[in-house]
């Protein structure tokens, strides 16, 4: 059988196998079922038992892919008790795969797809900070190491493809999925996309520690109307190509295996059936050669949501003809695609084209040669100490020091008599992990209270803990104890924010004692995450009142935000002595934050999203157009904290910008260099940021655009020269149909520590013909 010849190319092998398949088997390859529904398991242990429904599906036409076989969370219903350990997960994958290979006619292996937004979403896997936090690191090399760890933990257990990274550009942070994105900037998201693809997929997709990457959500999902999940994106083609598509293009150029269309519509066309996006741009303009898989239930939405299809057959046909190759959940392709074929809504050639892409991906992943997981290696590497160490470093580097009045931070452990640790997020482990997280054993997660207690262990200092209130609740019965702790202590660390924690059975908390109370009627504290959009960026519940109550104690107040979207609280910005924005910092978040509080790590995080002074200023991305309009009656358009902002315990200075040439042709490249010096008394890291302004252009352009960044580590008194290239990639104006063009004219180059603090220089770009004439005269 020719397709078993590993000496042939993946495409050649796929073509040979396609010729052996009947229609039902082809449709089976385009169908992805829910993996956790394929087996049953005794909670007390023992091997998994395959369900009769899954067995019948395999025998009748084969199963192309399974989604979330190893996933555990309240949505799947898989708990710590009923779920699979690292070893058991790999063993279960092997049981499923072995049956599929032995019971199906052509012995085509199953493709296992898993969620890995900030770590493999399986029991025992390492939980890293959410992408918004990892974007705030501005550290591509560290992010690559994290991606390698995630790829290893997933592939060793049998997962071959991840549904990450999320490359949506956040336009309105009221959107609940803000935490899953890198921020508001397309350039930064593109750099992170390329890093994720190259590090997760490695040099060869068929390597035992490589993981196929799925870029999502294609496209403009973060541009939804009103910040509502899945709402229409009311943007034009130029804006789409300038802001929302560049991160995906970078990911495709890096070699991404797969793409996932978004739920939303753009200008009246749902992304799931948008041929312009999925075929004309993705394959035609960009040369993408992987496969396209829908989001869960997205094909059904064409008929029961967007109302752009009459029934399941038409919806399936619209998606397939637009460029979709596989359906997550399989409910429409599996039931209706054959009918669509018989009705002539899709052709045999269109079906074959989709199947060929899926089979080619399986050959590229090496699934035919290595279909099984490695239980022994899974047990050894998943959640290992090396990966926890990476998570701790990422938590520290992704935390942003917003304010530090009077050098309140860092704290000195030997100078503390008593410290009050207060707030709803001070000791709630799931509140600091973010959405798309598996159930956790308590000892695997370090909360802020844990981290501070660890720093003070062995000293005479006393830690006083009080939750004060919950995230969303209105009860103030914990205020009295919290105020008493603040009055007794030398200072208070107040941990506020939000929660993306779904109901993991953790229960409520006794506000008077701080003890956990498990209750079947526990009220959810969740105010962020997928499907949890808000009208406000203010703190939920009575958290602001708690902060005001504690301030009256007259002691220094350090606020730590743990949350999934920016928080707008002017009172705290004014009255807190120091503010740390930690986002959702992952399982080692408490330790990473404590490292910062006590100076064992120096803050180096920078904002990747603008924090407004009021929600009414939204949208307020730093790259707004120069013609953005006049001020409001109550506020101007300046933010509370600008994009790129972040303080340190040391100080940095920037020298003047030196251009390799201040006059270049449109097809030439020069560079911009600057000397950065650590002028403080502590070693630290600075994120050097490059911005470009096109002064006059045919079409209006942003006031400034990020076009480069570099994180440098400097000892006190040390300096370094940082240089950035300036060529087409940095200067071009993007056109929807003909790519990029560098227009002659004046550009302003800015380099500094934030978008609002830049040294500048002018660069003149001339037409290529003028440059050639000048060189001829010389």
XYZ file of C-alpha atoms in Angstrom:
778
model
C 0.000 0.000 0.000
C 1.711 3.101 -1.313
C 0.609 5.439 1.493
C 2.578 3.340 4.006
C 5.840 4.093 2.205
C 7.529 6.634 4.506
C 9.975 7.468 1.741
C 7.273 9.332 -0.167
C 6.265 12.931 0.604
C 3.331 13.520 2.983
C 1.274 14.938 0.088
C 2.095 11.937 -2.104
C 1.154 9.494 0.618
C -2.073 11.372 1.317
C -3.007 11.286 -2.355
C -2.406 7.543 -2.514
C -4.532 6.925 0.577
C -7.317 9.164 -0.697
C -7.699 6.918 -3.732
C -8.600 3.985 -1.462
C -11.350 5.758 0.475
C -15.130 5.730 0.044
C -17.358 8.765 0.695
C -18.226 7.815 4.286
C -14.558 7.364 5.175
C -13.709 10.715 3.638
C -16.378 12.492 5.659
C -15.161 10.670 8.756
C -11.737 12.273 8.314
C -13.319 15.737 8.305
C -15.182 15.074 11.554
C -13.838 15.799 15.009
C -15.725 14.337 17.981
C -15.492 15.198 21.676
C -12.696 13.004 23.005
C -13.762 12.872 26.645
C -17.021 11.254 25.504
C -15.259 8.316 23.873
C -14.445 6.511 27.109
C -15.732 5.680 30.563
C -13.607 5.178 33.647
C -14.110 3.944 37.162
C -13.217 6.902 39.436
C -11.456 4.483 41.748
C -8.956 3.584 39.033
C -8.390 1.031 36.340
C -8.144 1.282 32.546
C -10.645 3.233 30.487
C -13.487 1.493 28.689
C -14.509 2.729 25.252
C -18.157 3.655 24.738
C -20.310 1.700 22.323
C -21.177 4.905 20.453
C -17.531 5.623 19.740
C -16.855 2.055 18.652
C -19.754 2.199 16.211
C -18.531 5.529 14.805
C -15.093 4.045 14.152
C -16.457 0.887 12.552
C -18.931 2.705 10.305
C -16.674 5.325 8.736
C -13.658 6.005 10.961
C -13.005 9.060 13.092
C -10.638 11.705 11.798
C -9.980 13.585 15.000
C -10.893 13.876 18.660
C -11.103 17.128 20.609
C -10.131 17.490 24.238
C -9.589 13.827 25.038
C -7.216 14.892 27.804
C -9.068 18.102 28.707
C -10.456 18.420 32.222
C -12.689 21.243 33.514
C -16.303 21.914 34.505
C -17.385 22.120 30.845
C -16.245 18.577 30.117
C -17.331 17.420 33.561
C -13.925 15.794 34.108
C -12.725 16.346 37.689
C -9.624 15.554 39.701
C -11.357 12.405 40.926
C -12.685 11.188 37.570
C -9.889 12.517 35.382
C -6.666 11.006 34.142
C -3.206 11.406 35.603
C -0.309 12.113 33.208
C 0.378 8.388 32.886
C -3.300 7.415 32.681
C -3.946 10.041 30.015
C -1.287 8.587 27.754
C -2.591 5.066 28.387
C -6.147 6.156 27.531
C -4.993 7.762 24.266
C -3.308 4.494 23.360
C -6.452 2.468 24.069
C -8.497 4.788 21.843
C -5.899 4.876 19.095
C -5.352 1.133 19.095
C -9.042 0.439 18.664
C -9.313 3.002 15.855
C -6.404 1.443 13.986
C -7.550 -2.129 14.431
C -11.288 -1.658 13.868
C -11.276 0.641 10.845
C -10.774 -0.602 7.281
C -7.833 1.620 6.292
C -6.147 1.915 9.715
C -5.921 5.709 9.623
C -4.739 7.092 12.979
C -6.781 9.607 14.935
C -5.537 13.178 15.298
C -5.832 14.251 18.953
C -6.348 18.005 19.370
C -5.972 19.723 22.741
C -6.354 23.170 24.334
C -3.050 24.757 25.342
C -3.762 28.479 25.697
C -1.429 28.781 28.697
C -0.454 25.206 29.298
C -1.740 21.756 28.357
C -5.295 21.646 29.725
C -4.895 18.267 31.367
C -4.668 17.196 34.978
C -1.117 17.547 36.282
C 0.139 19.773 33.459
C 1.901 23.064 34.175
C -0.371 26.129 34.318
C 1.504 29.132 32.962
C 0.306 32.753 33.106
C -2.429 33.684 30.635
C -1.366 35.086 27.229
C -2.079 38.682 28.289
C 0.537 38.201 30.993
C 2.980 36.468 28.647
C 2.599 39.339 26.199
C 3.404 41.730 29.057
C 6.786 39.979 29.471
C 7.920 41.326 26.075
C 10.386 38.437 26.254
C 10.195 36.325 23.104
C 13.005 33.978 24.127
C 11.366 33.138 27.454
C 8.065 32.636 25.664
C 9.720 30.197 23.256
C 10.995 28.137 26.194
C 7.484 28.072 27.650
C 6.034 26.969 24.315
C 8.571 24.148 24.088
C 7.520 22.976 27.552
C 3.834 23.070 26.607
C 4.514 21.198 23.372
C 6.434 18.503 25.225
C 3.770 18.049 27.919
C 1.055 17.762 25.280
C 2.717 15.591 22.626
C 4.173 13.111 25.073
C 0.639 12.385 26.301
C -0.721 11.909 22.780
C -1.954 15.375 21.794
C -0.694 16.208 18.297
C -2.286 19.618 17.682
C -2.984 22.595 19.947
C -5.766 25.143 19.503
C -3.527 28.087 20.259
C -2.184 30.731 20.105
C -5.033 33.237 20.173
C -3.987 36.041 17.828
C -7.003 38.286 18.212
C -6.148 41.968 18.607
C -8.111 43.397 21.536
C -10.153 46.453 20.551
C -12.503 46.616 23.549
C -11.194 45.109 26.818
C -14.707 44.653 28.181
C -14.544 41.483 26.082
C -14.254 38.446 28.345
C -11.590 36.763 26.214
C -9.132 39.669 26.563
C -7.038 37.477 28.879
C -6.476 34.954 26.068
C -4.831 37.551 23.814
C -1.418 39.207 23.872
C -2.887 42.713 23.885
C -3.982 45.471 21.550
C -1.042 45.558 19.153
C -0.787 43.552 15.902
C 3.021 43.695 15.682
C 3.525 42.285 19.170
C 0.917 39.577 18.526
C 2.708 38.694 15.289
C 6.057 38.303 17.012
C 4.483 36.062 19.640
C 2.710 34.088 16.904
C 5.964 33.376 15.091
C 7.606 32.403 18.383
C 4.781 29.997 19.242
C 4.806 28.323 15.825
C 8.552 27.880 15.512
C 9.050 26.677 19.081
C 6.016 24.388 19.370
C 6.360 22.830 15.922
C 10.135 22.607 16.139
C 12.340 21.663 13.229
C 10.145 18.677 12.297
C 6.461 18.173 13.003
C 6.970 14.436 13.371
C 9.430 14.854 16.258
C 8.258 13.307 19.557
C 8.171 16.713 21.292
C 6.666 18.793 18.471
C 3.082 19.997 18.425
C 1.068 21.249 15.467
C -0.156 24.821 15.982
C -3.636 26.162 15.181
C -3.819 29.946 14.849
C -7.123 31.366 16.073
C -9.582 33.072 15.732
C -9.422 34.051 12.059
C -10.315 36.948 11.980
C -11.301 40.201 13.748
C -12.787 38.285 16.700
C -11.305 40.899 19.041
C -13.019 43.693 17.093
C -16.517 42.620 18.116
C -19.213 45.213 18.524
C -19.360 46.475 22.110
C -16.808 43.933 23.310
C -19.479 41.214 23.140
C -18.236 37.731 22.362
C -18.997 36.704 18.779
C -20.728 39.977 17.885
C -20.229 41.436 14.391
C -16.959 43.155 13.520
C -17.895 46.449 11.889
C -14.630 47.175 10.114
C -13.566 47.743 6.532
C -11.074 45.751 4.452
C -8.196 48.207 4.973
C -8.556 48.130 8.756
C -8.839 44.337 8.631
C -5.547 44.061 6.748
C -3.738 46.683 8.837
C -4.687 45.486 12.325
C -6.392 42.090 12.529
C -4.690 40.026 9.820
C -0.944 40.773 10.305
C -0.517 38.448 13.350
C -2.040 35.565 11.384
C 0.140 36.321 8.388
C 3.220 36.134 10.631
C 2.042 32.796 12.001
C 1.425 31.424 8.523
C 4.842 32.613 7.352
C 6.347 30.753 10.323
C 4.723 27.535 9.060
C 1.585 27.055 11.187
C -0.105 23.730 10.507
C -3.686 24.841 11.041
C -6.087 27.790 11.182
C -9.364 28.178 13.086
C -11.988 30.640 11.771
C -13.711 32.938 14.256
C -17.377 32.821 15.271
C -18.067 36.415 14.255
C -19.062 37.983 10.960
C -17.191 40.701 9.070
C -19.277 43.062 6.962
C -22.146 40.565 6.890
C -20.132 37.423 6.076
C -19.537 34.829 8.849
C -15.868 33.877 9.081
C -16.772 30.169 8.942
C -18.124 30.646 5.404
C -15.892 33.521 4.278
C -14.168 32.344 1.095
C -12.304 35.639 0.752
C -10.607 35.020 4.110
C -10.145 31.239 3.992
C -9.217 30.840 0.342
C -8.382 34.128 -1.383
C -6.263 35.625 1.416
C -5.118 32.612 3.433
C -4.210 30.290 0.573
C -4.039 32.654 -2.388
C -2.163 35.649 -1.011
C -0.276 33.977 1.852
C 0.349 30.498 0.440
C -0.982 28.611 3.475
C -0.690 24.853 2.924
C -2.173 23.471 6.135
C -5.767 22.675 7.061
C -8.647 24.735 8.443
C -10.726 23.534 11.407
C -13.816 25.303 12.719
C -14.452 26.375 16.272
C -16.917 24.279 18.255
C -20.429 24.535 16.827
C -19.486 27.206 14.286
C -20.980 25.414 11.271
C -24.255 24.985 13.136
C -24.242 28.756 13.789
C -24.505 29.391 10.045
C -28.014 27.915 10.160
C -28.889 28.658 13.788
C -27.286 31.953 14.615
C -26.121 33.903 11.602
C -29.103 32.560 9.646
C -27.048 32.564 6.458
C -27.893 28.918 5.677
C -31.294 27.246 5.508
C -30.317 23.929 7.050
C -27.426 21.682 8.036
C -26.658 20.562 4.502
C -26.404 24.115 3.213
C -24.355 25.214 6.238
C -21.915 22.334 5.736
C -21.610 23.149 2.047
C -21.015 26.856 2.690
C -18.215 26.082 5.133
C -16.529 23.420 2.983
C -16.654 25.516 -0.178
C -15.252 28.541 1.665
C -12.175 26.568 2.685
C -13.027 24.708 5.909
C -11.505 21.207 6.063
C -12.561 19.842 9.457
C -15.435 20.525 11.829
C -14.884 20.597 15.568
C -17.784 18.800 17.281
C -18.658 17.061 13.999
C -22.380 17.601 14.446
C -22.962 19.113 10.999
C -20.380 17.515 8.707
C -21.070 14.088 10.164
C -24.859 14.343 9.733
C -25.260 16.567 6.684
C -22.169 16.639 4.451
C -23.136 13.478 2.560
C -26.555 14.956 1.885
C -24.936 18.166 0.638
C -22.830 16.061 -1.729
C -25.855 14.159 -3.032
C -27.752 17.424 -3.582
C -24.884 18.896 -5.542
C -24.221 21.653 -2.979
C -20.574 20.535 -2.907
C -18.607 18.532 -5.439
C -16.547 15.377 -5.013
C -13.444 17.383 -5.905
C -14.131 19.890 -3.124
C -14.602 17.047 -0.639
C -11.395 15.359 -1.794
C -9.429 18.589 -1.483
C -10.401 18.940 2.178
C -9.662 15.283 2.958
C -6.275 15.552 1.245
C -5.286 18.463 3.505
C -6.254 16.571 6.661
C -4.429 13.411 5.610
C -1.347 15.384 4.608
C -1.262 16.936 8.080
C -1.424 13.499 9.680
C 1.502 12.287 7.585
C 3.482 15.444 8.380
C 2.869 14.821 12.092
C 4.224 11.295 11.785
C 1.039 9.727 13.147
C 1.225 6.713 10.824
C 4.721 5.842 12.055
C 4.212 6.884 15.704
C 0.519 6.823 16.624
C 0.930 6.055 20.329
C 1.769 8.104 23.428
C 4.508 7.307 25.935
C 3.018 6.702 29.429
C 6.394 6.457 31.197
C 7.694 9.683 29.675
C 4.355 11.402 30.335
C 4.641 10.633 34.021
C 8.227 11.898 34.063
C 7.946 15.229 32.225
C 4.408 16.582 32.698
C 4.400 19.224 35.423
C 8.063 18.753 36.235
C 10.048 21.227 38.368
C 11.823 22.778 35.381
C 8.486 23.809 33.916
C 7.248 25.188 37.239
C 10.396 27.298 37.376
C 9.572 28.727 33.952
C 6.054 29.499 35.160
C 7.450 31.404 38.159
C 9.786 33.460 36.007
C 6.982 34.220 33.570
C 4.679 35.330 36.405
C 7.311 37.797 37.615
C 8.243 39.112 34.166
C 4.613 39.440 33.072
C 3.601 41.510 36.096
C 3.568 45.276 35.539
C 4.478 47.792 38.246
C 1.986 50.578 37.522
C 2.774 52.824 40.483
C 5.379 52.955 43.271
C 4.922 56.122 45.294
C 7.853 56.960 47.552
C 9.634 53.701 46.731
C 7.105 51.736 48.782
C 8.374 48.616 47.033
C 10.387 46.483 47.354
C 9.664 45.391 50.910
C 12.362 44.347 53.364
C 11.575 41.082 55.082
C 13.812 41.937 58.050
C 11.993 45.240 58.596
C 8.475 43.815 58.772
C 6.857 43.162 62.129
C 3.396 42.310 60.844
C 1.974 42.329 57.318
C -1.707 42.170 56.405
C -2.572 40.147 53.293
C -6.145 40.992 52.374
C -8.534 40.607 49.474
C -10.679 38.111 47.570
C -7.764 37.029 45.357
C -5.148 36.719 48.086
C -5.675 33.011 48.673
C -8.116 31.684 46.045
C -6.065 29.457 43.781
C -8.505 29.146 40.880
C -8.981 32.921 40.792
C -5.361 33.380 39.716
C -5.279 30.702 36.982
C -7.575 32.133 34.312
C -9.964 30.440 31.899
C -9.100 27.227 30.035
C -7.561 25.663 33.139
C -7.786 22.101 34.414
C -8.645 21.109 38.019
C -5.712 21.530 40.384
C -4.486 19.891 43.564
C -4.144 22.656 46.175
C -0.465 21.967 46.811
C 0.370 22.616 43.145
C -0.711 26.267 43.263
C 1.071 29.062 45.141
C -1.260 31.951 45.986
C -0.076 35.426 46.963
C -0.637 34.523 50.605
C 1.498 31.403 50.114
C 4.236 33.406 48.394
C 4.411 36.096 51.082
C 4.352 33.514 53.879
C 7.202 31.697 52.150
C 9.301 34.864 51.972
C 8.805 35.541 55.689
C 9.358 31.978 56.847
C 12.153 31.862 59.386
C 11.731 35.524 60.350
C 9.836 36.970 63.301
C 7.298 38.636 61.019
C 3.637 37.701 61.362
C 1.248 37.372 58.411
C -2.360 38.423 59.064
C -4.848 37.177 56.446
C -8.407 38.282 55.809
C -10.356 37.917 52.543
C -12.457 41.021 53.240
C -14.999 40.257 50.520
C -15.580 38.109 47.455
C -15.000 39.227 43.860
C -18.647 39.806 42.931
C -20.544 39.564 46.214
C -22.104 42.486 48.057
C -21.413 41.271 51.590
C -19.203 43.466 53.798
C -19.154 41.130 56.769
C -15.435 40.567 56.247
C -14.563 44.283 56.373
C -14.194 44.381 60.132
C -11.599 41.627 60.275
C -9.737 43.060 57.281
C -9.635 46.541 58.855
C -8.417 45.105 62.146
C -5.565 43.306 60.338
C -4.631 46.492 58.457
C -4.548 48.536 61.653
C -2.400 45.966 63.433
C 0.091 45.478 60.572
C 2.936 47.640 59.302
C 1.432 47.632 55.826
C -1.276 45.920 53.787
C -0.981 43.946 50.570
C -4.470 44.091 49.088
C -5.116 41.510 46.354
C -8.092 42.548 44.245
C -9.299 41.901 40.703
C -11.487 39.422 38.910
C -12.032 35.741 38.365
C -12.304 33.514 35.304
C -12.678 30.444 37.514
C -15.525 28.187 36.529
C -17.142 26.019 39.186
C -14.385 23.639 40.237
C -16.170 22.797 43.486
C -13.884 25.035 45.524
C -16.919 26.509 47.211
C -17.264 29.892 48.889
C -15.131 31.536 51.528
C -16.067 32.548 55.057
C -15.410 36.276 55.039
C -15.064 36.360 58.823
C -12.483 33.581 59.140
C -11.009 33.176 55.637
C -11.813 29.446 55.639
C -13.138 27.722 52.520
C -16.738 26.548 52.728
C -17.830 23.918 50.204
C -21.472 24.331 49.275
C -23.667 22.922 46.530
C -25.271 26.350 46.135
C -22.045 28.324 45.830
C -22.479 31.576 43.914
C -20.007 31.996 41.069
C -17.409 34.737 41.439
C -16.617 34.588 37.718
C -16.572 38.015 36.029
C -14.224 37.312 33.115
C -13.426 34.542 30.638
C -15.110 33.237 27.496
C -18.695 34.445 27.279
C -18.314 36.744 30.319
C -18.322 40.233 28.822
C -18.915 43.360 30.897
C -20.264 46.874 30.436
C -17.708 48.200 32.919
C -13.997 47.929 33.707
C -14.564 48.769 37.359
C -13.931 46.265 40.140
C -16.878 43.959 40.721
C -18.764 43.771 44.004
C -17.622 45.840 46.977
C -13.882 45.589 46.340
C -13.397 49.330 45.914
C -15.193 49.964 49.201
C -12.876 47.438 50.853
C -9.840 49.357 49.564
C -11.249 52.652 50.811
C -12.023 51.106 54.203
C -8.475 49.787 54.563
C -6.899 53.090 53.544
C -8.506 54.653 56.591
C -6.216 52.477 58.737
C -3.463 54.936 57.829
C -0.890 52.308 56.846
C 0.887 51.882 53.481
C -1.379 50.161 50.959
C 0.046 47.960 48.191
C -2.557 46.821 45.659
C -2.018 43.696 43.572
C -4.470 43.176 40.726
C -5.142 39.594 39.602
C -7.526 39.767 36.656
C -8.144 39.098 32.974
C -8.799 42.584 31.647
C -7.677 46.122 32.573
C -9.184 47.645 35.707
C -10.300 51.268 35.796
C -10.433 52.563 39.375
C -9.280 56.205 39.653
C -9.536 56.185 43.452
C -7.055 53.331 43.745
C -4.757 54.922 41.162
C -4.682 58.032 43.334
C -4.601 56.584 46.847
C -2.691 53.286 46.681
C 1.006 53.602 47.514
C 1.979 50.951 44.959
C 0.075 48.986 42.314
C 1.100 45.734 40.631
C -0.901 44.436 37.643
C -0.346 40.667 37.598
C -3.151 39.547 35.241
C -3.766 35.807 35.858
C -0.245 34.697 36.780
C -0.664 30.907 36.761
C 0.158 28.221 39.297
C 3.413 29.881 40.405
C 1.852 33.333 40.421
C 1.968 33.793 44.175
C 5.671 33.029 44.275
C 6.430 35.249 41.288
C 4.508 38.163 42.829
C 6.247 37.655 46.179
C 9.602 37.722 44.365
C 8.663 41.183 43.103
C 7.221 42.453 46.391
C 10.405 41.596 48.265
C 12.875 42.606 45.557
C 14.167 39.150 44.660
C 13.010 40.028 41.156
C 12.903 43.490 39.609
C 9.676 44.384 37.763
C 10.191 44.439 33.985
C 6.691 43.893 32.630
C 5.154 46.498 30.345
C 1.516 46.999 29.404
C 0.418 45.549 26.081
C -2.982 47.150 26.426
C -3.915 50.751 27.153
C -5.673 51.339 30.487
C -8.180 54.192 30.136
C -9.285 56.587 32.833
C -12.919 55.813 32.041
C -14.687 53.157 29.970
C -16.340 55.957 28.011
C -12.973 56.634 26.359
C -13.059 53.239 24.621
C -11.765 52.320 22.128
C -8.447 53.805 23.215
C -5.624 51.824 21.604
C -2.332 53.719 21.406
C -2.332 53.461 17.590
C -5.474 55.575 17.190
C -5.736 57.718 14.088
C -4.681 61.363 14.203
C -8.253 62.276 13.259
C -9.697 60.472 16.276
C -11.910 63.449 17.180
C -12.052 66.009 19.968
C -12.084 65.490 23.727
C -15.145 64.466 25.707
C -16.842 66.955 28.015
C -15.553 65.094 31.087
C -12.205 63.707 29.834
C -9.629 64.189 27.146
C -8.200 61.170 25.269
C -5.163 60.509 27.454
C -5.163 57.143 29.244
C -4.482 56.413 32.888
C -1.574 54.160 31.866
C -0.311 54.152 28.252
C 0.623 51.176 26.108
C 4.171 50.083 26.936
C 4.122 51.561 30.445
C 5.811 49.730 33.302
C 8.027 50.855 36.189
C 11.148 49.287 37.663
C 13.059 49.429 40.942
C 15.901 50.977 38.981
C 15.993 53.717 36.309
C 17.001 53.774 32.650
C 18.153 56.556 30.359
C 18.020 56.763 26.554
C 20.533 58.527 24.370
C 19.725 60.224 21.061
C 18.622 58.058 18.131
C 21.320 57.404 15.534
C 20.099 56.513 12.034
C 22.372 54.596 9.679
C 21.110 57.021 7.062
C 18.445 59.678 7.456
C 17.515 59.406 3.763
C 16.776 56.092 2.040
C 14.989 54.832 -1.054
C 11.656 53.081 -0.718
C 13.301 49.715 -1.416
C 16.238 50.226 0.960
C 16.843 49.455 4.621
C 18.675 51.380 7.283
C 18.778 51.019 11.059
C 17.946 53.049 14.144
C 20.231 52.696 17.151
C 20.108 54.040 20.687
C 22.204 53.640 23.825
C 20.265 52.511 26.898
C 21.846 52.805 30.333
C 20.880 51.570 33.795
C 21.227 54.728 35.878
C 19.895 53.237 39.116
C 21.323 51.125 41.912
C 19.729 47.764 41.038
C 20.161 45.344 38.183
C 17.068 45.296 35.980
C 15.561 44.708 32.577
C 14.184 47.338 30.223
C 11.887 46.810 27.247
C 13.210 49.072 24.491
C 10.384 49.916 22.089
C 10.542 51.197 18.497
C 7.653 53.188 17.007
C 7.203 54.631 13.520
C 4.975 57.493 12.348
C 4.229 58.065 8.666
C 3.780 61.841 8.635
C 1.835 62.119 5.350
C 0.252 59.138 3.564
C -2.250 58.425 0.816
C -4.536 56.737 3.327
C -4.745 57.764 6.967
C -2.442 55.837 9.251
C -2.116 55.462 13.028
C -0.488 58.194 15.060
C 2.308 55.743 15.798
C 2.888 52.017 15.308
C 5.059 49.578 17.240
C 7.635 48.132 14.831
C 10.238 46.567 17.110
C 11.122 45.789 20.710
C 13.981 44.275 22.648
C 14.340 43.344 26.315
C 17.793 44.128 27.706
C 19.243 43.174 31.101
C 21.616 45.689 32.639
C 23.665 45.875 35.819
C 23.836 49.251 37.626
C 25.896 51.658 35.528
C 25.920 49.319 32.532
C 24.835 50.492 29.073
C 24.135 48.783 25.772
C 23.451 49.811 22.195
C 20.165 48.543 20.771
C 19.585 48.696 17.006
C 16.444 48.047 14.944
C 16.132 47.608 11.157
C 14.044 50.152 9.266
C 12.837 48.838 5.934
C 9.667 47.745 4.189
C 8.313 45.761 7.131
C 8.480 48.816 9.406
C 7.485 51.531 6.934
C 4.929 49.979 4.594
C 1.334 50.962 4.030
C -0.807 47.831 3.690
C -3.323 47.436 0.860
C -6.076 44.782 0.991
C -5.377 43.393 -2.487
C -1.775 44.201 -3.381
C 0.205 43.824 -0.182
C 2.526 46.422 1.288
C 3.968 49.597 -0.233
C 6.504 52.079 1.140
C 5.418 55.567 0.128
C 8.051 58.313 -0.222
C 7.875 60.993 2.435
C 8.817 61.892 5.989
C 8.755 59.340 8.803
C 9.317 59.965 12.506
C 11.175 57.208 14.339
C 10.677 56.964 18.101
C 12.520 54.781 20.623
C 11.832 54.684 24.345
C 10.449 52.870 27.358
C 6.758 53.332 26.516
C 4.566 54.647 23.720
C 4.254 57.925 25.633
C 7.961 58.471 26.336
C 10.083 58.468 23.182
C 13.221 60.025 21.760
C 12.655 60.792 18.089
C 14.502 61.257 14.805
C 13.352 62.011 11.269
C 13.796 59.677 8.321
C 13.164 60.762 4.731
C 12.126 58.090 2.223
C 12.531 58.964 -1.456
C 11.260 57.234 -4.566
C 13.551 54.552 -5.972
C 13.960 56.563 -9.187
C 15.110 59.651 -7.286
C 17.585 57.594 -5.293
C 18.965 56.043 -8.483
C 19.421 59.497 -10.077
C 21.196 60.783 -6.969
C 23.582 57.827 -6.917
C 24.236 58.287 -10.639
C 25.287 61.897 -10.095
C 27.606 60.817 -7.311
